[in-house]
XYZ file of C-alpha atoms in Angstrom:
715
model
C 8.071 145.468 -34.065
C 11.243 146.355 -35.932
C 14.341 147.702 -34.213
C 17.057 149.684 -35.988
C 19.961 151.775 -34.834
C 21.243 154.783 -36.776
C 24.243 156.592 -35.277
C 23.787 154.687 -31.991
C 20.158 155.868 -31.682
C 17.594 153.085 -31.244
C 14.457 153.451 -33.361
C 11.439 151.214 -32.720
C 8.932 150.787 -35.543
C 5.769 149.816 -33.685
C 3.719 149.356 -36.881
C 6.040 146.811 -38.457
C 4.587 143.373 -39.108
C 1.625 141.731 -40.730
C -1.780 143.358 -40.423
C -4.798 141.089 -40.012
C -7.870 141.810 -42.185
C -10.984 143.127 -40.497
C -13.279 140.379 -41.812
C -11.409 137.635 -39.910
C -13.190 136.252 -36.889
C -11.685 136.506 -33.404
C -11.152 132.763 -33.325
C -9.234 132.839 -36.617
C -7.102 135.739 -35.383
C -6.199 133.822 -32.231
C -5.229 130.785 -34.306
C -2.980 132.906 -36.532
C -1.353 134.495 -33.497
C -0.469 131.038 -32.175
C 1.068 129.845 -35.464
C 2.756 132.926 -36.985
C 5.799 134.292 -35.145
C 5.612 137.672 -36.925
C 2.058 138.193 -35.704
C 3.072 137.237 -32.167
C 5.803 139.897 -32.143
C 3.495 142.525 -33.609
C 2.474 145.393 -31.322
C -0.935 146.852 -32.168
C -0.579 150.074 -30.212
C -3.830 151.595 -31.532
C -6.478 149.327 -32.965
C -7.262 149.806 -36.699
C -4.649 152.544 -37.043
C -4.814 152.615 -40.845
C -6.668 153.959 -43.882
C -8.378 152.058 -46.707
C -5.813 153.171 -49.306
C -3.650 156.232 -48.502
C -3.243 158.602 -45.567
C -2.515 162.217 -46.581
C -2.176 164.110 -43.274
C -2.178 163.432 -39.531
C -2.414 165.660 -36.432
C -2.680 165.382 -32.625
C -5.100 167.444 -30.578
C -3.672 169.924 -28.077
C -4.850 167.922 -25.082
C -3.010 164.850 -26.474
C -6.036 162.557 -26.221
C -7.105 162.390 -29.861
C -5.237 161.606 -33.088
C -6.956 162.699 -36.305
C -5.963 161.442 -39.753
C -7.315 162.280 -43.203
C -7.086 159.848 -46.087
C -8.748 158.169 -49.023
C -10.402 156.239 -50.734
C -13.216 157.165 -50.164
C -12.285 160.544 -48.645
C -12.690 160.340 -44.888
C -11.482 161.535 -41.517
C -10.755 159.160 -38.649
C -10.406 160.055 -34.990
C -8.563 157.763 -32.550
C -8.898 157.970 -28.778
C -5.543 157.322 -27.104
C -7.188 156.626 -23.746
C -9.156 153.770 -25.304
C -6.446 152.855 -27.885
C -9.091 152.450 -30.558
C -11.065 154.244 -33.240
C -13.552 156.763 -31.840
C -15.397 157.768 -35.022
C -15.071 157.951 -38.785
C -16.661 160.513 -41.096
C -16.734 160.299 -44.880
C -16.333 163.473 -46.939
C -17.346 164.621 -50.403
C -13.819 165.232 -51.751
C -10.167 164.757 -50.851
C -8.691 166.792 -48.014
C -5.778 169.098 -48.904
C -5.215 170.323 -45.325
C -7.090 170.342 -42.037
C -6.645 171.882 -38.602
C -8.020 171.404 -35.081
C -9.371 174.685 -33.678
C -10.262 173.404 -30.211
C -8.367 171.432 -27.601
C -10.220 168.266 -28.558
C -11.981 167.114 -31.731
C -15.099 169.299 -31.296
C -14.053 171.997 -33.835
C -12.427 170.953 -37.117
C -11.754 172.786 -40.406
C -11.107 170.994 -43.708
C -9.785 172.491 -46.947
C -10.898 170.345 -49.885
C -9.402 169.959 -53.331
C -12.552 171.423 -54.956
C -12.174 174.868 -53.211
C -14.664 174.032 -50.459
C -13.991 174.818 -46.795
C -15.924 172.496 -44.464
C -16.510 172.998 -40.742
C -17.266 170.140 -38.365
C -18.495 170.270 -34.814
C -18.671 167.511 -32.242
C -21.764 165.939 -33.796
C -20.510 166.092 -37.408
C -20.870 168.388 -40.410
C -21.734 171.965 -39.485
C -21.161 174.359 -42.432
C -19.543 174.508 -45.851
C -18.375 177.490 -47.878
C -16.156 178.126 -50.904
C -13.071 180.208 -51.643
C -12.457 181.889 -55.055
C -9.285 179.918 -55.975
C -7.971 176.427 -55.306
C -6.366 176.344 -51.879
C -3.132 174.666 -50.797
C -2.782 175.562 -47.104
C -4.378 177.639 -44.355
C -3.634 178.886 -40.817
C -5.822 180.024 -37.933
C -5.200 183.357 -36.163
C -6.521 182.884 -32.623
C -6.690 186.552 -31.445
C -8.942 187.653 -34.318
C -10.603 184.303 -35.188
C -9.440 184.673 -38.805
C -8.618 181.867 -41.220
C -5.887 182.720 -43.767
C -6.087 180.683 -47.003
C -3.270 180.536 -49.578
C -3.326 178.772 -52.928
C -3.192 179.266 -56.666
C -3.546 183.017 -56.396
C -1.512 186.057 -55.378
C -4.133 186.905 -52.742
C -4.395 185.578 -49.210
C -8.091 185.092 -48.389
C -9.309 185.901 -44.880
C -12.419 184.322 -43.383
C -13.586 185.670 -40.016
C -15.319 182.961 -37.988
C -16.783 185.366 -35.450
C -18.582 187.493 -38.057
C -19.086 184.634 -40.490
C -17.902 186.524 -43.581
C -14.848 187.057 -45.776
C -12.655 190.093 -45.055
C -10.396 192.034 -47.398
C -7.655 189.770 -48.712
C -3.918 190.379 -48.511
C -2.242 191.141 -51.853
C 1.207 189.527 -52.180
C 3.855 189.992 -54.879
C 3.866 186.287 -55.743
C 2.018 184.507 -58.503
C 1.099 181.575 -56.251
C 1.452 180.776 -52.554
C 2.204 177.250 -51.372
C 2.311 177.247 -47.557
C 1.684 179.568 -44.621
C 2.162 179.657 -40.843
C 1.477 181.975 -37.892
C 3.970 182.569 -35.106
C 2.499 181.286 -31.806
C 4.123 184.098 -29.762
C 3.630 187.410 -31.572
C 1.252 186.053 -34.286
C 3.308 187.129 -37.302
C 1.829 185.674 -40.488
C 4.267 184.230 -43.073
C 3.566 182.733 -46.483
C 5.894 180.819 -48.811
C 5.652 181.579 -52.512
C 6.372 179.578 -55.626
C 9.210 182.016 -56.524
C 11.233 180.976 -53.480
C 10.394 183.926 -51.226
C 8.863 184.187 -47.768
C 6.623 187.225 -47.107
C 5.836 188.205 -43.515
C 2.665 190.168 -42.659
C 1.402 191.835 -39.476
C -2.291 190.884 -39.032
C -2.931 193.951 -36.886
C -2.222 196.491 -39.686
C -2.603 194.112 -42.679
C 0.713 195.218 -44.199
C 3.854 193.395 -45.275
C 6.732 193.838 -42.808
C 9.498 191.853 -44.520
C 10.576 189.563 -47.371
C 13.161 186.794 -47.418
C 14.737 185.562 -50.652
C 15.245 181.881 -49.802
C 15.911 180.688 -53.356
C 19.369 182.281 -53.529
C 20.204 181.364 -49.934
C 19.496 177.675 -50.560
C 22.261 177.450 -53.183
C 25.376 176.170 -51.447
C 28.668 174.881 -52.765
C 28.167 171.715 -54.780
C 24.373 172.135 -55.155
C 23.041 171.243 -58.605
C 20.374 173.698 -59.795
C 17.686 172.022 -61.903
C 14.778 174.400 -61.309
C 13.886 177.489 -59.318
C 13.492 176.422 -55.670
C 10.014 177.149 -54.349
C 8.885 177.100 -50.730
C 7.264 173.763 -49.807
C 7.301 173.861 -45.966
C 7.287 176.572 -43.300
C 7.430 176.348 -39.510
C 7.979 178.843 -36.662
C 9.901 177.941 -33.509
C 9.549 180.395 -30.649
C 9.424 184.107 -31.330
C 12.550 184.557 -33.474
C 13.366 181.267 -35.230
C 11.848 179.954 -38.435
C 12.570 176.907 -40.627
C 11.964 176.981 -44.369
C 11.907 173.947 -46.660
C 12.350 174.147 -50.428
C 11.178 171.988 -53.311
C 14.785 170.972 -54.072
C 15.390 169.318 -50.693
C 17.105 172.071 -48.623
C 16.120 173.188 -45.134
C 17.136 176.684 -43.962
C 17.029 178.010 -40.431
C 16.447 181.772 -40.084
C 16.578 184.340 -37.353
C 13.828 186.866 -38.084
C 16.275 189.668 -37.402
C 18.534 188.605 -40.283
C 17.962 188.063 -43.996
C 20.688 185.381 -44.212
C 20.065 181.817 -43.026
C 21.824 180.543 -39.934
C 22.177 177.047 -41.358
C 21.399 175.239 -44.619
C 20.784 171.470 -44.437
C 20.533 169.438 -47.656
C 18.659 166.117 -47.785
C 20.512 165.088 -50.995
C 17.369 163.522 -52.461
C 16.280 166.523 -54.577
C 12.719 166.034 -53.304
C 10.403 168.667 -51.788
C 10.447 169.048 -48.020
C 6.989 168.052 -46.780
C 7.155 168.517 -43.014
C 9.162 170.481 -40.426
C 9.058 169.986 -36.655
C 11.174 171.053 -33.674
C 12.315 169.244 -30.546
C 13.198 172.028 -28.127
C 14.396 169.699 -25.375
C 17.409 168.516 -27.404
C 17.576 171.451 -29.905
C 16.777 169.189 -32.828
C 14.988 169.702 -36.145
C 12.864 166.927 -37.673
C 12.607 167.419 -41.440
C 11.005 164.992 -43.860
C 10.709 164.547 -47.591
C 9.015 161.719 -49.488
C 11.887 159.265 -48.851
C 13.456 159.928 -45.453
C 12.989 161.613 -42.084
C 16.171 163.303 -40.844
C 16.711 164.407 -37.247
C 19.624 166.854 -36.892
C 20.988 169.494 -34.564
C 19.707 172.992 -35.320
C 22.978 174.670 -34.257
C 25.571 172.503 -36.021
C 23.524 170.565 -38.558
C 25.064 167.283 -37.374
C 22.900 164.277 -38.080
C 21.322 162.829 -34.939
C 19.376 159.984 -36.569
C 17.250 159.182 -39.598
C 14.203 157.077 -40.439
C 13.563 155.663 -43.890
C 10.159 153.933 -44.211
C 9.376 151.454 -46.945
C 6.758 153.714 -48.564
C 6.689 157.404 -49.479
C 5.905 159.904 -46.735
C 3.054 162.431 -46.945
C 3.122 163.992 -43.477
C 4.899 163.691 -40.103
C 3.394 164.531 -36.715
C 5.281 164.457 -33.406
C 3.449 163.661 -30.209
C 4.041 166.563 -27.762
C 6.730 166.130 -25.076
C 7.597 162.554 -26.043
C 9.796 160.524 -28.339
C 6.909 159.217 -30.453
C 6.061 160.375 -33.966
C 3.437 159.336 -36.529
C 3.768 159.318 -40.301
C 1.126 159.466 -43.036
C 2.307 157.307 -45.945
C 1.373 156.215 -49.433
C 0.158 153.032 -47.821
C -2.925 151.951 -45.855
C -0.924 151.523 -42.656
C 0.112 154.638 -40.706
C 3.534 154.145 -39.140
C 4.307 154.739 -35.480
C 7.937 155.258 -34.455
C 9.276 155.484 -30.932
C 12.733 156.950 -30.267
C 13.612 156.812 -26.541
C 16.511 159.224 -27.089
C 14.062 162.021 -28.013
C 11.898 161.634 -24.939
C 9.798 159.251 -22.840
C 6.769 157.376 -24.075
C 3.369 159.083 -23.772
C 1.323 158.463 -20.674
C -1.229 156.293 -22.463
C 1.503 153.838 -23.604
C 4.003 154.067 -20.779
C 4.632 150.317 -20.998
C 6.871 151.025 -24.003
C 9.628 152.284 -21.714
C 9.807 148.959 -19.870
C 9.650 147.068 -23.154
C 12.494 149.008 -24.737
C 14.673 148.625 -21.644
C 14.344 144.849 -21.915
C 15.117 144.888 -25.618
C 18.223 146.999 -25.154
C 19.859 144.114 -23.315
C 20.009 142.098 -26.571
C 22.558 143.472 -29.085
C 21.307 144.701 -32.453
C 23.101 145.388 -35.712
C 24.177 148.994 -36.179
C 23.570 150.951 -39.383
C 25.700 154.017 -40.123
C 24.594 156.806 -42.437
C 26.980 157.844 -45.259
C 29.693 155.390 -44.188
C 31.489 152.607 -46.069
C 32.589 149.353 -44.445
C 36.127 148.250 -45.397
C 38.365 145.410 -44.225
C 42.086 145.476 -43.511
C 42.777 144.041 -46.938
C 40.784 146.865 -48.540
C 42.797 149.400 -46.538
C 46.047 147.843 -47.763
C 44.856 147.985 -51.363
C 43.902 151.648 -50.947
C 47.095 152.484 -49.085
C 45.283 153.648 -45.928
C 46.779 151.246 -43.396
C 48.381 154.182 -41.558
C 44.919 155.522 -40.671
C 44.160 152.601 -38.346
C 43.616 154.043 -34.881
C 42.756 157.536 -36.103
C 39.381 159.261 -35.954
C 38.833 158.672 -39.693
C 38.305 154.944 -39.151
C 35.839 153.405 -36.719
C 36.542 149.797 -35.777
C 33.580 147.458 -36.242
C 33.643 143.632 -36.232
C 36.343 142.450 -38.685
C 36.843 145.829 -40.378
C 36.303 149.567 -40.153
C 33.752 152.226 -41.115
C 35.040 155.218 -43.056
C 33.398 158.266 -44.603
C 31.947 157.487 -48.024
C 33.335 160.713 -49.510
C 36.866 159.884 -48.382
C 36.468 156.373 -49.762
C 35.456 157.630 -53.228
C 38.337 160.118 -53.372
C 40.954 157.545 -52.375
C 39.408 154.946 -54.697
C 39.726 157.266 -57.702
C 43.328 158.073 -56.812
C 44.429 154.516 -56.011
C 42.801 152.905 -59.042
C 42.918 155.295 -62.018
C 42.432 152.396 -64.448
C 38.977 151.472 -63.145
C 37.419 152.242 -66.528
C 39.754 149.809 -68.281
C 38.781 147.080 -65.828
C 35.112 147.856 -66.373
C 35.627 147.672 -70.142
C 37.392 144.308 -69.879
C 34.570 142.923 -67.729
C 32.002 143.981 -70.313
C 34.013 142.346 -73.113
C 34.285 139.159 -71.058
C 30.517 139.125 -70.511
C 29.896 139.506 -74.248
C 32.235 136.578 -74.986
C 30.456 134.393 -72.416
C 27.082 135.257 -73.961
C 28.332 134.311 -77.441
C 29.623 130.970 -76.131
C 26.172 129.991 -74.974
C 24.990 129.942 -78.619
C 27.510 127.256 -79.565
C 26.783 123.538 -79.780
C 26.263 122.112 -76.317
C 27.250 118.522 -75.479
C 24.219 116.596 -74.244
C 24.840 114.439 -71.193
C 22.393 111.601 -70.567
C 21.309 110.618 -67.035
C 22.111 107.224 -65.514
C 18.470 106.105 -65.291
C 16.039 105.989 -68.243
C 18.596 106.998 -70.857
C 16.307 106.057 -73.756
C 13.475 108.189 -72.380
C 15.812 111.160 -71.805
C 17.235 110.872 -75.330
C 13.721 110.760 -76.805
C 12.701 113.851 -74.796
C 15.795 115.707 -76.013
C 14.973 114.860 -79.615
C 11.361 115.982 -79.141
C 12.551 119.274 -77.684
C 14.856 119.852 -80.637
C 12.087 119.064 -83.113
C 9.630 121.423 -81.403
C 12.235 124.177 -81.257
C 12.899 123.758 -84.975
C 9.192 123.871 -85.764
C 8.687 126.987 -83.660
C 11.611 128.676 -85.394
C 10.239 127.836 -88.805
C 6.817 129.223 -87.912
C 8.425 132.309 -86.288
C 6.208 132.259 -83.247
C 7.180 134.603 -80.470
C 6.087 133.206 -77.146
C 7.297 131.736 -73.921
C 8.614 128.198 -74.425
C 7.130 125.404 -72.353
C 9.462 123.941 -69.722
C 11.068 120.562 -70.491
C 10.639 117.532 -68.245
C 14.411 117.143 -68.043
C 14.774 120.609 -66.539
C 11.820 120.300 -64.152
C 12.721 119.500 -60.545
C 9.452 117.623 -60.039
C 10.601 114.844 -62.435
C 14.241 114.857 -61.349
C 13.901 111.630 -59.328
C 12.697 109.733 -62.422
C 16.175 110.083 -63.958
C 18.130 109.489 -60.741
C 16.410 106.729 -58.759
C 16.801 103.193 -60.276
C 13.347 102.271 -58.915
C 11.818 104.412 -61.682
C 13.561 102.488 -64.490
C 11.133 101.661 -67.315
C 10.880 97.882 -67.878
C 10.506 97.450 -71.634
C 9.961 93.676 -71.307
C 6.870 93.999 -69.139
C 3.454 93.142 -70.502
C 2.015 96.614 -69.915
C 4.872 98.325 -71.760
C 4.568 95.983 -74.747
C 0.836 96.662 -75.024
C 1.242 100.417 -74.681
C 4.329 100.774 -76.853
C 2.519 100.477 -80.239
C 0.110 103.270 -79.279
C 2.841 105.541 -77.899
C 5.127 104.936 -80.857
C 2.380 105.757 -83.329
C 1.470 108.930 -81.434
C 5.117 109.987 -81.583
C 5.254 109.230 -85.281
C 2.127 111.319 -85.844
C 3.606 114.201 -83.861
C 6.888 114.075 -85.776
C 5.024 113.871 -89.070
C 2.898 116.856 -88.066
C 6.007 118.856 -87.161
C 7.544 118.001 -90.546
C 4.344 119.027 -92.341
C 4.227 122.319 -90.449
C 7.859 122.999 -91.293
C 7.205 122.242 -94.969
C 4.129 124.464 -94.987
C 6.048 127.325 -93.399
C 8.827 126.951 -95.961
C 6.299 126.824 -98.785
C 4.528 129.949 -97.510
C 7.784 131.824 -97.336
C 8.672 130.797 -100.897
C 5.242 131.412 -102.428
C 2.190 132.381 -100.387
C -0.400 131.217 -102.919
C 1.219 127.937 -103.948
C -1.240 125.030 -104.273
C -0.753 121.564 -102.807
C 1.368 119.330 -105.113
C -0.366 116.542 -106.981
C -0.054 112.949 -105.969
C 0.236 113.787 -102.321
C -1.990 111.784 -99.983
C -4.447 113.688 -97.840
C -4.099 113.855 -94.097
C -7.258 111.784 -93.564
C -5.903 108.876 -95.624
C -2.606 109.054 -93.788
C -4.333 109.047 -90.429
C -6.485 106.066 -91.442
C -3.420 104.133 -92.556
C -1.668 104.978 -89.312
C -4.645 103.783 -87.301
C -4.715 100.463 -89.162
C -0.993 99.965 -88.706
C -0.954 100.473 -84.934
C -4.043 98.251 -84.537
C -2.293 95.438 -86.414
C 0.818 95.897 -84.325
C -1.237 95.815 -81.124
C -2.918 92.579 -82.235
C 0.455 91.046 -82.988
C 1.707 91.952 -79.518
C -1.378 90.390 -77.940
C -0.905 87.217 -79.995
C 2.698 86.981 -78.879
C 1.721 87.485 -75.261
C -0.916 84.732 -75.464
C 1.584 82.397 -77.095
C 4.127 83.103 -74.365
C 1.443 82.503 -71.743
C 0.511 79.122 -73.278
C 4.128 78.067 -73.430
C 4.637 79.077 -69.836
C 1.574 77.116 -68.677
C 2.629 74.059 -70.689
C 6.043 74.163 -69.069
C 4.454 74.458 -65.619
C 2.250 71.427 -66.303
C 5.242 69.400 -67.432
C 7.076 70.277 -64.257
C 4.019 69.345 -62.158
C 3.628 65.953 -63.943
C 7.312 65.192 -63.481
C 7.076 65.926 -59.754
C 3.919 63.796 -59.459
C 5.577 60.797 -61.134
C 8.537 61.033 -58.782
C 6.240 61.087 -55.754
C 4.247 58.060 -57.015
C 7.425 56.125 -57.587
C 8.595 56.799 -54.066
C 5.223 55.737 -52.608
C 5.135 52.555 -54.671
C 8.718 51.721 -53.639
C 7.757 51.916 -49.975
C 4.760 49.639 -50.463
C 6.651 46.965 -52.353
C 9.449 46.897 -49.812
C 7.013 45.877 -47.053
C 5.354 43.068 -49.125
C 7.164 39.742 -48.982
C 8.063 38.129 -52.221
C 8.236 41.443 -54.049
C 4.980 41.236 -55.949
C 4.647 43.173 -59.173
C 2.697 46.433 -59.174
C -0.577 46.080 -61.037
C -1.357 49.030 -63.369
C -4.570 51.047 -62.942
C -6.826 51.826 -65.896
C -8.962 54.972 -66.432
C -11.630 55.631 -69.041
C -11.298 58.821 -71.151
C -14.578 60.365 -72.238
C -15.258 61.411 -75.792
C -13.974 64.862 -76.704
C -11.681 65.028 -73.690
C -7.941 65.467 -74.053
C -5.746 63.312 -71.837
C -3.127 65.222 -69.880
C -2.289 63.300 -66.715
C -3.967 61.121 -64.118
C -3.686 63.702 -61.421
C -5.220 66.315 -63.720
C -8.343 64.192 -64.263
C -8.725 63.575 -60.544
C -8.317 67.269 -59.874
C -10.996 68.093 -62.430
C -13.442 65.664 -60.866
C -12.771 67.192 -57.478
C -13.206 70.729 -58.778
C -16.601 69.878 -60.303
C -17.960 69.102 -56.860
C -16.736 72.404 -55.293
C -18.522 75.742 -55.485
C -17.680 78.531 -57.936
C -16.158 80.663 -55.186
C -13.797 77.884 -54.123
C -12.799 77.197 -57.729
C -11.957 80.892 -58.299
C -9.896 81.042 -55.119
C -8.038 77.880 -56.106
C -7.303 79.234 -59.575
C -6.135 82.510 -58.058
C -3.694 80.733 -55.729
C -2.422 78.440 -58.502
C -1.858 81.403 -60.860
C -4.102 80.163 -63.713
C -6.975 82.608 -63.250
C -8.351 84.153 -66.419
C -7.133 87.635 -67.289
C -8.978 90.040 -69.557
C -6.827 91.640 -72.285
C -7.398 95.348 -72.889
C -5.642 98.031 -74.918
C -4.006 99.503 -71.856
C -2.853 96.316 -70.120
C -4.001 93.097 -68.488
C -5.513 93.863 -65.127
C -8.516 92.466 -63.260
C -10.246 94.300 -60.438
C -12.584 92.645 -57.925
C -14.399 94.455 -55.191
C -17.228 93.950 -52.714
C -19.804 96.518 -51.810
C -19.796 97.652 -48.217
C -23.157 97.000 -46.602
C -24.747 99.400 -44.222
C -25.640 98.558 -40.666
C -29.340 98.397 -41.524
C -28.729 95.908 -44.360
C -26.654 93.672 -42.116
C -29.399 93.696 -39.449
C -32.021 92.864 -42.088
C -29.983 89.915 -43.392
C -29.424 88.640 -39.847
C -33.174 88.791 -39.157
C -33.904 86.913 -42.390
C -31.418 84.157 -41.505
C -32.924 83.780 -38.039
C -36.404 83.664 -39.572
C -35.363 80.906 -42.019
C -33.786 78.887 -39.221
C -36.957 79.201 -37.174
C -39.144 78.101 -40.135
C -36.904 75.071 -40.707
C -37.450 73.942 -37.105
C -41.262 74.366 -37.312
C -41.678 72.780 -40.767
C -43.328 69.297 -40.727
C -42.860 66.743 -43.466
C -46.018 65.602 -45.374
C -44.449 62.711 -47.278
C -46.118 60.042 -45.157
C -49.601 61.086 -46.280
C -50.910 59.201 -49.318
C -53.627 60.551 -51.574
C -56.509 58.033 -52.211
C -58.797 60.441 -53.924
C -60.207 59.497 -57.310
C -62.266 61.144 -59.947
C -65.502 60.928 -58.029
C -64.125 62.320 -54.822
C -65.215 65.835 -55.644
C -68.795 64.734 -56.068
C -68.839 62.574 -52.936
C -67.467 65.396 -50.917
C -70.217 67.626 -52.141
C -72.815 65.131 -51.235
C -71.738 64.986 -47.629
C -72.184 68.645 -47.085
């Protein structure tokens, strides 16, 4: 729900907020209501109060129980039951509805005027009858005493269809070329039609003769009105027995007394848009007029603005709920808006809870919006020379400034600052100078982290821009990494600094450098080709130039050789590092042996000399140190798993060299529960077999060659 205040009149938009799609489940809707605050504050006064695409017209039945709306696409009519606050039925139609009316107190008798000249009648069960009028219709009215339907449209005739006899009667011949709207007075049943020439013709249905004509086109022209076209009548509405409101296609509303040919009041909407709807609020003597942009509520005696409503989408129709402050709008939008203005009247009986809700909301202050007013501060008043108006009725104090009439502000502004055009001209010249400065040479500033990478990216961007310019390609340039916020941390955080001395970088650098060289060479070739095509389109390739395939093959060989050289250097560095580690280990071992030997000799009397120990070196084996040979003999007795673990801890495990780095990955497969049970059963089975197994080594075989024969003889 959205709350606004125009001229100290609170307006509650009950349809404001997100609408949930129909295909969502109830569980998903409840979850969204818990998470989204906008959905929690949404008030769904009537369930599914919307159209698939656009709503064209909306009306309320005379008993106030049903709301009927016509819309598209596909053309349809929807009926909502206010007692149930939900959709009662929906009926699809053959063509779009131009206008419709409710003949009964409820929804049991409906009449639709279609855009293809058809008139369709619906009863309580659905479609009842369809007929056709001679010309395209624009509006119609129902005359209750005679049961006649009066149709006006793209013709000078007013067609009459009698519903009691079921036939067309003699039409009424008007002086107009076309008729736009019509209405029948609810008291004395005077029929009035608005023409495209800006006239209103009044007819007496009893004698079928014209009783008066009003020239509204000339009356709508007031002082300061700009005339762009001939005003035609776009809206017509009777109020009581003597009052009538007329709306024109240029945005003026005129109030007439039927006893006078001059309007009592002319109200201009200042939007130059046709008036689409006119309604009266007799309790407060207000007129509700609407065009495509705004709904204005103003006093019918003085024309003073009471309030205004400006929806986000264009308005097609406005319907006021009887004896209440609620009104509905049909918009160029699927959602039909519902507005509640407590100042116009109470809430309807079927939604009386709105009164309690609005009383609670009025306790919290809301921002006020004033129509046709300008907010100025004290400094602005001093600049305009209007400080003496503080405290008068021309200024209304609000917050840290004042509201003043927009017309007075413009007049004083033009008088106080006659050189506004010169200032505007200077601003434009300054903007042009600033735009020209952007084309000058810009100083490139490098980031603190990864300066080499940033410089290389800048050079690549310049090269690509030059190549694009030479080829004259018009397209959207790709964003640079330097200007992308996703890679901003790479040039700010020192943890992302590229280590050029690492093994991975040295192995990857030959490949990356060659790819960059290929790209630069390709850009140069493209630039040369573009220049050659501009000079001579049919110029052949110069002799002696190597083909691209040969160049690519040479490039491939060069980066392979460079990669091999880097690997050789890495292996050499690794050997040197290992040799240094071994020397350090031997030196530490000798120091430990000397300390041990010193302790032994100190305990022996007479200080005997230490006898050397001799070891035999096998053929083909290189002598390194005594401890190394002992360690090798010990490692030969251990399992492969223990040897790999020992090498991993000592840092001498073998590493596989690849083109993208030196990494080794080991992993173990995760066994399922069934496999683990099967292995456990097999281990238990083997343990059991070991316990039951009996040795047969004590048995000696004394059988000779003739044993087979002797055995056969026994049996």
